[in-house]
């Protein structure tokens, strides 16, 4: 049974103390095994009591998410991380000290405190402490850890505003806390801490360089590079971040992009473009969404998911997007774009 109406609370994250009544109401819904969407510093999450199999089932129902894709458990305090895992390896301790709260998720051996369907039957559990006043306040108020995937319908781009959540899940969830736009714009970095060296299962808001400064060597999950191998992070194998119209990645210089664009337009196709400010400036009269300077990948990350949602099927037949450097934040940006795209055209 889906709730008929989604209750929406608007909360100013800078004045969280003035909204404690709303936080309390949202926490009550969560205690009654309902699901509530809330902002984090990365993207909006869809929360449910992580210790309750019944509550967690509602997340999968609302999202239409495959049940073999495990969820991240969110907590407010480092002590709560201890309760969820059998032990915290040395490198995980260092990562926690350096980046929690923050956009980093650690995979460790599960103590069994999280419900079976949170971990999709795996022996490990993914845990993070979000760095957002609304998320932290909600976690404190409901007193249980919250399982929370991104609050989008499965397969769609992750939501960076409450409006995105509303578009996808209105009438399917009990509550939604509108705390304004999220900061990072891409999801947390997921790191497997169960072997000798930390393995990055999903690049995200903490870059590989930042992690290596804290713990030395890290590894990328080989499955990130080759689509053939079964990925270790189960979620990485599904269609993700898909806009309404097919997305094509154009990998080349600006002239190559323009050549491709004009060729595609010649057969009458209506084209939407997602680009850096630098390329957008060269495309007057086009339907183009500029996401920021290509010299500032952090800014591109903030605007990317919004851009993917912006172009509607009714208006464009195809979306062209430039490729970005894979350095630093670019690693996560290009990971998401590769997954969102149905086709890539290479110049070289
Ligand atoms: O920033 C984020 O991480 C957001 C916000 C809401 O916190 N959450 C998020 O959750 O992106 P979701 O469910 O969309 O992605 C979770 C990822 C998936 O790729 C999943 O397969 C992986 O984490 N994951 C979860 N538990 C795991 C585990 N035990 N072992 C390996 N990967 C796991
Ligand atoms: Mg997601």
mmCIF file of C-alpha atoms and ligand atoms in Angstrom:
data_model
loop_
_atom_site.group_PDB
_atom_site.id
_atom_site.type_symbol
_atom_site.label_atom_id
_atom_site.label_comp_id
_atom_site.label_asym_id
_atom_site.label_seq_id
_atom_site.Cartn_x
_atom_site.Cartn_y
_atom_site.Cartn_z
ATOM 1 C CA UNK A 1 0.000 0.000 0.000
ATOM 2 C CA UNK A 2 1.361 3.393 -0.997
ATOM 3 C CA UNK A 3 0.468 6.443 1.109
ATOM 4 C CA UNK A 4 -2.123 8.513 -0.754
ATOM 5 C CA UNK A 5 -0.521 11.834 -0.009
ATOM 6 C CA UNK A 6 3.052 12.891 0.558
ATOM 7 C CA UNK A 7 3.470 15.333 3.445
ATOM 8 C CA UNK A 8 6.024 18.041 2.576
ATOM 9 C CA UNK A 9 7.921 20.113 5.160
ATOM 10 C CA UNK A 10 10.042 23.082 4.119
ATOM 11 C CA UNK A 11 13.037 23.492 6.396
ATOM 12 C CA UNK A 12 15.794 26.096 6.236
ATOM 13 C CA UNK A 13 18.985 24.131 7.026
ATOM 14 C CA UNK A 14 20.576 27.272 8.470
ATOM 15 C CA UNK A 15 17.756 27.644 11.032
ATOM 16 C CA UNK A 16 17.237 24.043 11.936
ATOM 17 C CA UNK A 17 16.426 24.831 15.598
ATOM 18 C CA UNK A 18 13.267 26.636 14.477
ATOM 19 C CA UNK A 19 11.988 23.506 12.737
ATOM 20 C CA UNK A 20 12.296 20.922 15.485
ATOM 21 C CA UNK A 21 8.551 20.229 15.458
ATOM 22 C CA UNK A 22 8.623 19.273 11.790
ATOM 23 C CA UNK A 23 11.723 17.148 12.319
ATOM 24 C CA UNK A 24 9.886 15.411 15.159
ATOM 25 C CA UNK A 25 6.868 14.695 12.926
ATOM 26 C CA UNK A 26 9.058 13.282 10.187
ATOM 27 C CA UNK A 27 10.851 11.131 12.772
ATOM 28 C CA UNK A 28 7.487 9.853 14.026
ATOM 29 C CA UNK A 29 6.543 8.706 10.534
ATOM 30 C CA UNK A 30 9.881 6.885 10.305
ATOM 31 C CA UNK A 31 9.254 5.210 13.671
ATOM 32 C CA UNK A 32 5.881 4.059 12.288
ATOM 33 C CA UNK A 33 7.808 2.227 9.523
ATOM 34 C CA UNK A 34 6.991 4.810 6.865
ATOM 35 C CA UNK A 35 9.515 6.209 4.348
ATOM 36 C CA UNK A 36 10.578 9.858 4.339
ATOM 37 C CA UNK A 37 12.850 11.649 1.851
ATOM 38 C CA UNK A 38 15.391 14.131 3.237
ATOM 39 C CA UNK A 39 18.316 16.212 1.991
ATOM 40 C CA UNK A 40 21.941 15.199 2.516
ATOM 41 C CA UNK A 41 25.050 17.048 1.370
ATOM 42 C CA UNK A 42 25.261 14.814 -1.738
ATOM 43 C CA UNK A 43 21.727 14.079 -3.050
ATOM 44 C CA UNK A 44 18.294 13.561 -1.461
ATOM 45 C CA UNK A 45 17.919 10.221 0.302
ATOM 46 C CA UNK A 46 14.802 8.086 0.832
ATOM 47 C CA UNK A 47 14.996 6.970 4.456
ATOM 48 C CA UNK A 48 13.488 4.101 6.420
ATOM 49 C CA UNK A 49 14.323 2.420 9.730
ATOM 50 C CA UNK A 50 17.342 0.288 8.809
ATOM 51 C CA UNK A 51 16.583 -2.224 11.545
ATOM 52 C CA UNK A 52 13.100 -2.985 10.211
ATOM 53 C CA UNK A 53 12.698 -5.308 7.262
ATOM 54 C CA UNK A 54 9.135 -4.119 6.739
ATOM 55 C CA UNK A 55 10.105 -0.436 6.640
ATOM 56 C CA UNK A 56 13.005 -1.117 4.273
ATOM 57 C CA UNK A 57 10.715 -3.053 1.947
ATOM 58 C CA UNK A 58 8.777 0.181 1.447
ATOM 59 C CA UNK A 59 11.909 1.863 0.062
ATOM 60 C CA UNK A 60 12.258 -0.800 -2.622
ATOM 61 C CA UNK A 61 8.537 -0.524 -3.435
ATOM 62 C CA UNK A 62 8.515 3.261 -3.678
ATOM 63 C CA UNK A 63 11.612 3.382 -5.883
ATOM 64 C CA UNK A 64 10.886 0.289 -7.946
ATOM 65 C CA UNK A 65 14.381 -0.810 -6.983
ATOM 66 C CA UNK A 66 15.689 -4.352 -7.640
ATOM 67 C CA UNK A 67 15.963 -6.121 -4.292
ATOM 68 C CA UNK A 68 19.497 -7.426 -4.911
ATOM 69 C CA UNK A 69 20.864 -3.871 -4.729
ATOM 70 C CA UNK A 70 21.878 -3.120 -1.111
ATOM 71 C CA UNK A 71 21.303 0.210 0.650
ATOM 72 C CA UNK A 72 23.573 2.609 2.543
ATOM 73 C CA UNK A 73 22.868 2.930 6.273
ATOM 74 C CA UNK A 74 23.031 6.498 7.593
ATOM 75 C CA UNK A 75 23.876 7.365 11.192
ATOM 76 C CA UNK A 76 24.578 10.576 13.109
ATOM 77 C CA UNK A 77 27.409 9.452 15.402
ATOM 78 C CA UNK A 78 30.596 7.396 14.978
ATOM 79 C CA UNK A 79 29.479 5.175 17.920
ATOM 80 C CA UNK A 80 26.509 4.060 15.838
ATOM 81 C CA UNK A 81 28.881 2.903 13.114
ATOM 82 C CA UNK A 82 30.423 0.536 15.668
ATOM 83 C CA UNK A 83 27.041 -1.072 16.356
ATOM 84 C CA UNK A 84 26.460 -1.857 12.694
ATOM 85 C CA UNK A 85 29.746 -3.657 12.006
ATOM 86 C CA UNK A 86 31.739 -6.496 13.573
ATOM 87 C CA UNK A 87 34.902 -4.388 13.704
ATOM 88 C CA UNK A 88 36.305 -1.226 12.192
ATOM 89 C CA UNK A 89 39.571 -1.925 10.353
ATOM 90 C CA UNK A 90 42.474 0.505 10.908
ATOM 91 C CA UNK A 91 42.177 2.139 7.477
ATOM 92 C CA UNK A 92 38.449 2.642 7.987
ATOM 93 C CA UNK A 93 39.183 4.419 11.282
ATOM 94 C CA UNK A 94 41.511 6.779 9.447
ATOM 95 C CA UNK A 95 38.923 7.412 6.743
ATOM 96 C CA UNK A 96 36.249 8.061 9.359
ATOM 97 C CA UNK A 97 38.447 10.565 11.141
ATOM 98 C CA UNK A 98 39.295 12.354 7.926
ATOM 99 C CA UNK A 99 35.920 12.372 6.148
ATOM 100 C CA UNK A 100 33.012 11.672 8.496
ATOM 101 C CA UNK A 101 30.642 13.380 8.483
ATOM 102 C CA UNK A 102 31.010 13.731 4.724
ATOM 103 C CA UNK A 103 30.345 12.202 1.310
ATOM 104 C CA UNK A 104 32.085 8.897 2.036
ATOM 105 C CA UNK A 105 30.495 5.455 2.544
ATOM 106 C CA UNK A 106 32.447 2.593 4.084
ATOM 107 C CA UNK A 107 31.661 -1.070 3.448
ATOM 108 C CA UNK A 108 32.529 -3.327 6.403
ATOM 109 C CA UNK A 109 31.496 -6.713 7.817
ATOM 110 C CA UNK A 110 27.937 -6.421 9.122
ATOM 111 C CA UNK A 111 27.121 -7.146 12.777
ATOM 112 C CA UNK A 112 23.613 -8.111 11.694
ATOM 113 C CA UNK A 113 22.059 -5.009 13.291
ATOM 114 C CA UNK A 114 20.800 -3.840 9.888
ATOM 115 C CA UNK A 115 17.847 -5.745 8.428
ATOM 116 C CA UNK A 116 18.577 -8.501 5.874
ATOM 117 C CA UNK A 117 17.069 -6.598 2.958
ATOM 118 C CA UNK A 118 19.283 -3.557 3.644
ATOM 119 C CA UNK A 119 22.370 -5.575 2.751
ATOM 120 C CA UNK A 120 20.589 -7.678 0.116
ATOM 121 C CA UNK A 121 21.849 -10.789 1.864
ATOM 122 C CA UNK A 122 25.554 -9.755 1.728
ATOM 123 C CA UNK A 123 27.783 -10.259 4.789
ATOM 124 C CA UNK A 124 28.836 -6.611 4.563
ATOM 125 C CA UNK A 125 27.045 -3.340 5.276
ATOM 126 C CA UNK A 126 27.641 0.154 3.823
ATOM 127 C CA UNK A 127 27.622 3.004 6.366
ATOM 128 C CA UNK A 128 27.920 6.767 6.218
ATOM 129 C CA UNK A 129 27.477 9.914 8.335
ATOM 130 C CA UNK A 130 25.952 12.624 6.129
ATOM 131 C CA UNK A 131 27.205 16.194 6.535
ATOM 132 C CA UNK A 132 23.892 18.038 6.436
ATOM 133 C CA UNK A 133 22.076 19.703 9.354
ATOM 134 C CA UNK A 134 18.651 18.354 8.313
ATOM 135 C CA UNK A 135 19.880 14.785 7.833
ATOM 136 C CA UNK A 136 21.776 14.825 11.142
ATOM 137 C CA UNK A 137 18.888 16.356 13.025
ATOM 138 C CA UNK A 138 16.456 13.783 11.608
ATOM 139 C CA UNK A 139 18.820 10.917 12.470
ATOM 140 C CA UNK A 140 19.131 12.198 16.055
ATOM 141 C CA UNK A 141 15.357 12.520 16.373
ATOM 142 C CA UNK A 142 14.410 9.080 15.092
ATOM 143 C CA UNK A 143 17.102 7.324 17.166
ATOM 144 C CA UNK A 144 17.502 4.472 14.671
ATOM 145 C CA UNK A 145 19.920 4.229 11.746
ATOM 146 C CA UNK A 146 18.242 5.046 8.442
ATOM 147 C CA UNK A 147 18.700 3.005 5.294
ATOM 148 C CA UNK A 148 18.583 5.533 2.460
ATOM 149 C CA UNK A 149 19.198 5.186 -1.247
ATOM 150 C CA UNK A 150 18.961 8.225 -3.495
ATOM 151 C CA UNK A 151 15.316 9.382 -3.535
ATOM 152 C CA UNK A 152 14.640 8.885 -7.269
ATOM 153 C CA UNK A 153 12.591 6.302 -9.153
ATOM 154 C CA UNK A 154 15.009 3.509 -9.989
ATOM 155 C CA UNK A 155 16.989 4.280 -13.158
ATOM 156 C CA UNK A 156 16.441 8.065 -13.041
ATOM 157 C CA UNK A 157 19.065 10.691 -12.176
ATOM 158 C CA UNK A 158 19.483 11.201 -8.432
ATOM 159 C CA UNK A 159 17.536 14.155 -6.977
ATOM 160 C CA UNK A 160 19.418 17.289 -5.964
ATOM 161 C CA UNK A 161 16.260 19.264 -5.075
ATOM 162 C CA UNK A 162 13.020 18.420 -3.270
ATOM 163 C CA UNK A 163 11.217 19.163 -6.496
ATOM 164 C CA UNK A 164 13.084 16.308 -8.219
ATOM 165 C CA UNK A 165 11.971 13.967 -5.416
ATOM 166 C CA UNK A 166 8.403 15.197 -5.713
ATOM 167 C CA UNK A 167 8.364 14.573 -9.486
ATOM 168 C CA UNK A 168 9.475 10.967 -8.964
ATOM 169 C CA UNK A 169 7.826 9.928 -5.705
ATOM 170 C CA UNK A 170 4.802 12.083 -4.910
ATOM 171 C CA UNK A 171 2.053 9.810 -3.588
ATOM 172 C CA UNK A 172 4.514 6.924 -3.173
ATOM 173 C CA UNK A 173 6.162 8.098 0.060
ATOM 174 C CA UNK A 174 4.786 9.332 3.377
ATOM 175 C CA UNK A 175 6.968 12.417 3.764
ATOM 176 C CA UNK A 176 9.484 14.731 2.126
ATOM 177 C CA UNK A 177 11.655 17.283 3.884
ATOM 178 C CA UNK A 178 12.486 20.136 1.524
ATOM 179 C CA UNK A 179 15.827 21.544 2.678
ATOM 180 C CA UNK A 180 16.712 23.272 -0.583
ATOM 181 C CA UNK A 181 19.306 22.187 -3.127
ATOM 182 C CA UNK A 182 21.995 19.738 -2.017
ATOM 183 C CA UNK A 183 25.646 20.804 -2.089
ATOM 184 C CA UNK A 184 27.894 18.205 -3.725
ATOM 185 C CA UNK A 185 25.429 17.106 -6.403
ATOM 186 C CA UNK A 186 26.861 13.586 -6.819
ATOM 187 C CA UNK A 187 26.580 10.653 -4.411
ATOM 188 C CA UNK A 188 29.105 9.612 -1.802
ATOM 189 C CA UNK A 189 32.240 7.665 -2.652
ATOM 190 C CA UNK A 190 31.674 3.983 -1.731
ATOM 191 C CA UNK A 191 34.775 2.240 -0.380
ATOM 192 C CA UNK A 192 35.183 -1.441 0.431
ATOM 193 C CA UNK A 193 37.232 -1.684 3.664
ATOM 194 C CA UNK A 194 37.193 -5.480 3.964
ATOM 195 C CA UNK A 195 40.554 -6.160 2.268
ATOM 196 C CA UNK A 196 44.115 -4.910 2.886
ATOM 197 C CA UNK A 197 43.758 -1.900 0.592
ATOM 198 C CA UNK A 198 40.626 0.274 0.388
ATOM 199 C CA UNK A 199 38.802 -0.452 -2.876
ATOM 200 C CA UNK A 200 36.735 2.325 -4.433
ATOM 201 C CA UNK A 201 33.495 0.693 -5.582
ATOM 202 C CA UNK A 202 31.858 3.953 -6.676
ATOM 203 C CA UNK A 203 33.706 7.260 -7.196
ATOM 204 C CA UNK A 204 31.906 10.197 -5.585
ATOM 205 C CA UNK A 205 32.106 13.267 -3.387
ATOM 206 C CA UNK A 206 35.475 12.391 -1.823
ATOM 207 C CA UNK A 207 38.121 12.062 -4.525
ATOM 208 C CA UNK A 208 40.716 9.317 -4.752
ATOM 209 C CA UNK A 209 43.434 11.939 -4.186
ATOM 210 C CA UNK A 210 41.797 13.107 -0.956
ATOM 211 C CA UNK A 211 41.547 9.513 0.307
ATOM 212 C CA UNK A 212 45.117 8.674 -0.591
ATOM 213 C CA UNK A 213 46.324 11.688 1.373
ATOM 214 C CA UNK A 214 44.639 10.114 4.417
ATOM 215 C CA UNK A 215 45.375 6.375 4.004
ATOM 216 C CA UNK A 216 48.008 5.937 1.309
ATOM 217 C CA UNK A 217 47.280 3.620 -1.603
ATOM 218 C CA UNK A 218 43.733 2.869 -2.752
ATOM 219 C CA UNK A 219 42.433 0.736 -5.621
ATOM 220 C CA UNK A 220 39.631 1.283 -8.099
ATOM 221 C CA UNK A 221 37.250 -1.679 -8.398
ATOM 222 C CA UNK A 222 38.387 -3.199 -11.729
ATOM 223 C CA UNK A 223 34.718 -3.593 -12.642
ATOM 224 C CA UNK A 224 34.470 0.198 -12.941
ATOM 225 C CA UNK A 225 36.685 0.097 -16.010
ATOM 226 C CA UNK A 226 35.400 -3.063 -17.673
ATOM 227 C CA UNK A 227 31.666 -3.465 -18.139
ATOM 228 C CA UNK A 228 32.141 -7.220 -18.666
ATOM 229 C CA UNK A 229 33.120 -8.167 -15.129
ATOM 230 C CA UNK A 230 30.408 -8.379 -12.503
ATOM 231 C CA UNK A 231 30.748 -5.218 -10.422
ATOM 232 C CA UNK A 232 31.406 -5.656 -6.696
ATOM 233 C CA UNK A 233 28.983 -2.889 -5.805
ATOM 234 C CA UNK A 234 25.746 -4.540 -6.909
ATOM 235 C CA UNK A 235 24.102 -1.233 -7.795
ATOM 236 C CA UNK A 236 26.663 -0.474 -10.472
ATOM 237 C CA UNK A 237 25.244 -2.997 -12.950
ATOM 238 C CA UNK A 238 21.815 -1.392 -13.485
ATOM 239 C CA UNK A 239 20.736 1.365 -15.857
ATOM 240 C CA UNK A 240 21.303 4.566 -13.968
ATOM 241 C CA UNK A 241 20.851 8.301 -14.155
ATOM 242 C CA UNK A 242 18.936 8.025 -17.431
ATOM 243 C CA UNK A 243 17.383 11.233 -18.811
ATOM 244 C CA UNK A 244 14.075 11.067 -20.730
ATOM 245 C CA UNK A 245 15.767 11.355 -24.128
ATOM 246 C CA UNK A 246 18.769 9.223 -25.151
ATOM 247 C CA UNK A 247 22.085 10.722 -24.045
ATOM 248 C CA UNK A 248 25.095 10.651 -26.382
ATOM 249 C CA UNK A 249 28.573 11.467 -25.128
ATOM 250 C CA UNK A 250 30.770 13.375 -27.558
ATOM 251 C CA UNK A 251 34.416 12.732 -26.786
ATOM 252 C CA UNK A 252 36.612 15.174 -28.686
ATOM 253 C CA UNK A 253 37.505 18.847 -29.011
ATOM 254 C CA UNK A 254 34.960 21.666 -29.335
ATOM 255 C CA UNK A 255 35.103 21.698 -33.135
ATOM 256 C CA UNK A 256 34.373 17.952 -33.191
ATOM 257 C CA UNK A 257 31.359 18.542 -30.921
ATOM 258 C CA UNK A 258 29.989 21.208 -33.241
ATOM 259 C CA UNK A 259 30.542 19.016 -36.321
ATOM 260 C CA UNK A 260 28.586 16.169 -34.647
ATOM 261 C CA UNK A 261 25.830 18.536 -33.575
ATOM 262 C CA UNK A 262 25.333 19.988 -37.061
ATOM 263 C CA UNK A 263 25.345 16.518 -38.640
ATOM 264 C CA UNK A 264 22.688 15.260 -36.228
ATOM 265 C CA UNK A 265 20.563 18.372 -36.697
ATOM 266 C CA UNK A 266 20.588 17.925 -40.451
ATOM 267 C CA UNK A 267 18.119 15.026 -40.296
ATOM 268 C CA UNK A 268 15.679 17.188 -38.333
ATOM 269 C CA UNK A 269 16.462 15.850 -34.863
ATOM 270 C CA UNK A 270 15.797 18.225 -31.986
ATOM 271 C CA UNK A 271 18.954 18.315 -29.912
ATOM 272 C CA UNK A 272 19.444 19.275 -26.256
ATOM 273 C CA UNK A 273 22.992 20.003 -25.133
ATOM 274 C CA UNK A 274 24.681 19.627 -21.759
ATOM 275 C CA UNK A 275 28.002 21.442 -21.779
ATOM 276 C CA UNK A 276 30.628 23.447 -19.943
ATOM 277 C CA UNK A 277 30.339 27.240 -19.988
ATOM 278 C CA UNK A 278 33.246 27.265 -22.430
ATOM 279 C CA UNK A 279 31.474 25.106 -25.032
ATOM 280 C CA UNK A 280 28.020 26.561 -24.351
ATOM 281 C CA UNK A 281 29.398 30.009 -25.215
ATOM 282 C CA UNK A 282 30.146 28.752 -28.718
ATOM 283 C CA UNK A 283 26.605 27.489 -29.342
ATOM 284 C CA UNK A 284 24.321 30.506 -29.657
ATOM 285 C CA UNK A 285 20.686 29.758 -30.469
ATOM 286 C CA UNK A 286 20.950 26.147 -29.272
ATOM 287 C CA UNK A 287 18.996 24.460 -26.476
ATOM 288 C CA UNK A 288 21.996 24.273 -24.190
ATOM 289 C CA UNK A 289 22.389 23.862 -20.444
ATOM 290 C CA UNK A 290 25.704 25.226 -19.182
ATOM 291 C CA UNK A 291 26.811 23.381 -16.022
ATOM 292 C CA UNK A 292 29.854 25.449 -15.072
ATOM 293 C CA UNK A 293 33.436 25.904 -16.164
ATOM 294 C CA UNK A 294 35.313 22.819 -17.333
ATOM 295 C CA UNK A 295 38.146 24.170 -15.165
ATOM 296 C CA UNK A 296 35.897 23.751 -12.112
ATOM 297 C CA UNK A 297 34.633 20.179 -12.052
ATOM 298 C CA UNK A 298 33.117 20.633 -8.605
ATOM 299 C CA UNK A 299 30.700 23.127 -10.137
ATOM 300 C CA UNK A 300 29.880 20.764 -13.021
ATOM 301 C CA UNK A 301 29.061 18.059 -10.440
ATOM 302 C CA UNK A 302 26.634 20.365 -8.620
ATOM 303 C CA UNK A 303 24.557 20.980 -11.773
ATOM 304 C CA UNK A 304 24.832 17.678 -13.635
ATOM 305 C CA UNK A 305 21.789 15.766 -12.341
ATOM 306 C CA UNK A 306 19.517 18.792 -12.710
ATOM 307 C CA UNK A 307 20.644 19.106 -16.303
ATOM 308 C CA UNK A 308 19.926 15.418 -16.966
ATOM 309 C CA UNK A 309 16.372 15.934 -15.675
ATOM 310 C CA UNK A 310 15.770 19.223 -17.466
ATOM 311 C CA UNK A 311 15.397 18.029 -21.063
ATOM 312 C CA UNK A 312 11.984 16.449 -21.665
ATOM 313 C CA UNK A 313 11.040 13.841 -24.266
ATOM 314 C CA UNK A 314 8.470 16.250 -25.671
ATOM 315 C CA UNK A 315 11.139 18.821 -26.510
ATOM 316 C CA UNK A 316 14.253 16.953 -27.614
ATOM 317 C CA UNK A 317 14.972 13.717 -29.502
ATOM 318 C CA UNK A 318 18.541 13.378 -28.331
ATOM 319 C CA UNK A 319 20.811 14.941 -25.707
ATOM 320 C CA UNK A 320 24.464 15.577 -26.540
ATOM 321 C CA UNK A 321 26.934 16.009 -23.713
ATOM 322 C CA UNK A 322 30.636 16.789 -23.836
ATOM 323 C CA UNK A 323 33.121 14.653 -21.902
ATOM 324 C CA UNK A 324 35.176 16.060 -19.041
ATOM 325 C CA UNK A 325 38.617 15.428 -17.589
ATOM 326 C CA UNK A 326 38.674 12.288 -15.415
ATOM 327 C CA UNK A 327 40.902 13.917 -12.830
ATOM 328 C CA UNK A 328 39.686 14.520 -9.255
ATOM 329 C CA UNK A 329 35.894 15.129 -9.320
ATOM 330 C CA UNK A 330 35.955 14.237 -12.993
ATOM 331 C CA UNK A 331 36.287 10.577 -12.033
ATOM 332 C CA UNK A 332 32.791 10.579 -10.497
ATOM 333 C CA UNK A 333 31.306 12.853 -13.171
ATOM 334 C CA UNK A 334 32.500 10.646 -16.020
ATOM 335 C CA UNK A 335 31.420 7.485 -14.171
ATOM 336 C CA UNK A 336 27.835 8.818 -14.014
ATOM 337 C CA UNK A 337 27.846 10.113 -17.591
ATOM 338 C CA UNK A 338 29.129 6.793 -18.970
ATOM 339 C CA UNK A 339 26.249 5.050 -17.191
ATOM 340 C CA UNK A 340 23.653 7.575 -18.297
ATOM 341 C CA UNK A 341 24.737 7.468 -21.942
ATOM 342 C CA UNK A 342 23.467 5.025 -24.571
ATOM 343 C CA UNK A 343 26.154 5.957 -27.091
ATOM 344 C CA UNK A 344 29.612 7.506 -27.260
ATOM 345 C CA UNK A 345 31.150 9.160 -30.319
ATOM 346 C CA UNK A 346 34.943 9.400 -30.193
ATOM 347 C CA UNK A 347 37.101 11.762 -32.196
ATOM 348 C CA UNK A 348 40.327 9.858 -31.595
HETATM 349 O O1 LIG B 1 25.423 10.026 -1.378
HETATM 350 C C1 LIG B 1 24.893 8.902 -1.262
HETATM 351 O O2 LIG B 1 25.559 7.875 -1.084
HETATM 352 C C2 LIG B 1 23.355 8.854 -1.356
HETATM 353 C C3 LIG B 1 22.794 9.624 -0.167
HETATM 354 C C4 LIG B 1 21.295 9.531 -0.097
HETATM 355 O O3 LIG B 1 23.387 9.168 1.018
HETATM 356 N N1 LIG B 1 22.900 7.493 -1.344
HETATM 357 C C5 LIG B 1 23.053 6.654 -2.414
HETATM 358 O O4 LIG B 1 22.487 5.408 -2.252
HETATM 359 O O5 LIG B 1 23.636 6.972 -3.420
HETATM 360 P P1 LIG B 1 22.217 4.401 -3.459
HETATM 361 O O6 LIG B 1 21.388 3.318 -2.884
HETATM 362 O O7 LIG B 1 21.656 5.135 -4.596
HETATM 363 O O8 LIG B 1 23.624 3.813 -3.782
HETATM 364 C C6 LIG B 1 24.253 2.925 -2.870
HETATM 365 C C7 LIG B 1 25.429 2.240 -3.517
HETATM 366 C C8 LIG B 1 24.981 1.230 -4.560
HETATM 367 O O9 LIG B 1 25.874 1.272 -5.667
HETATM 368 C C9 LIG B 1 25.102 -0.080 -3.774
HETATM 369 O O10 LIG B 1 25.266 -1.190 -4.614
HETATM 370 C C10 LIG B 1 26.308 0.178 -2.903
HETATM 371 O O11 LIG B 1 26.177 1.540 -2.517
HETATM 372 N N2 LIG B 1 26.321 -0.659 -1.704
HETATM 373 C C11 LIG B 1 25.461 -0.640 -0.661
HETATM 374 N N3 LIG B 1 25.749 -1.602 0.230
HETATM 375 C C12 LIG B 1 26.831 -2.255 -0.239
HETATM 376 C C13 LIG B 1 27.609 -3.362 0.218
HETATM 377 N N4 LIG B 1 27.333 -3.990 1.366
HETATM 378 N N5 LIG B 1 28.648 -3.766 -0.544
HETATM 379 C C14 LIG B 1 28.936 -3.133 -1.705
HETATM 380 N N6 LIG B 1 28.237 -2.087 -2.190
HETATM 381 C C15 LIG B 1 27.196 -1.656 -1.485
HETATM 382 MG MG1 LIG B 2 20.999 5.812 -6.518
#
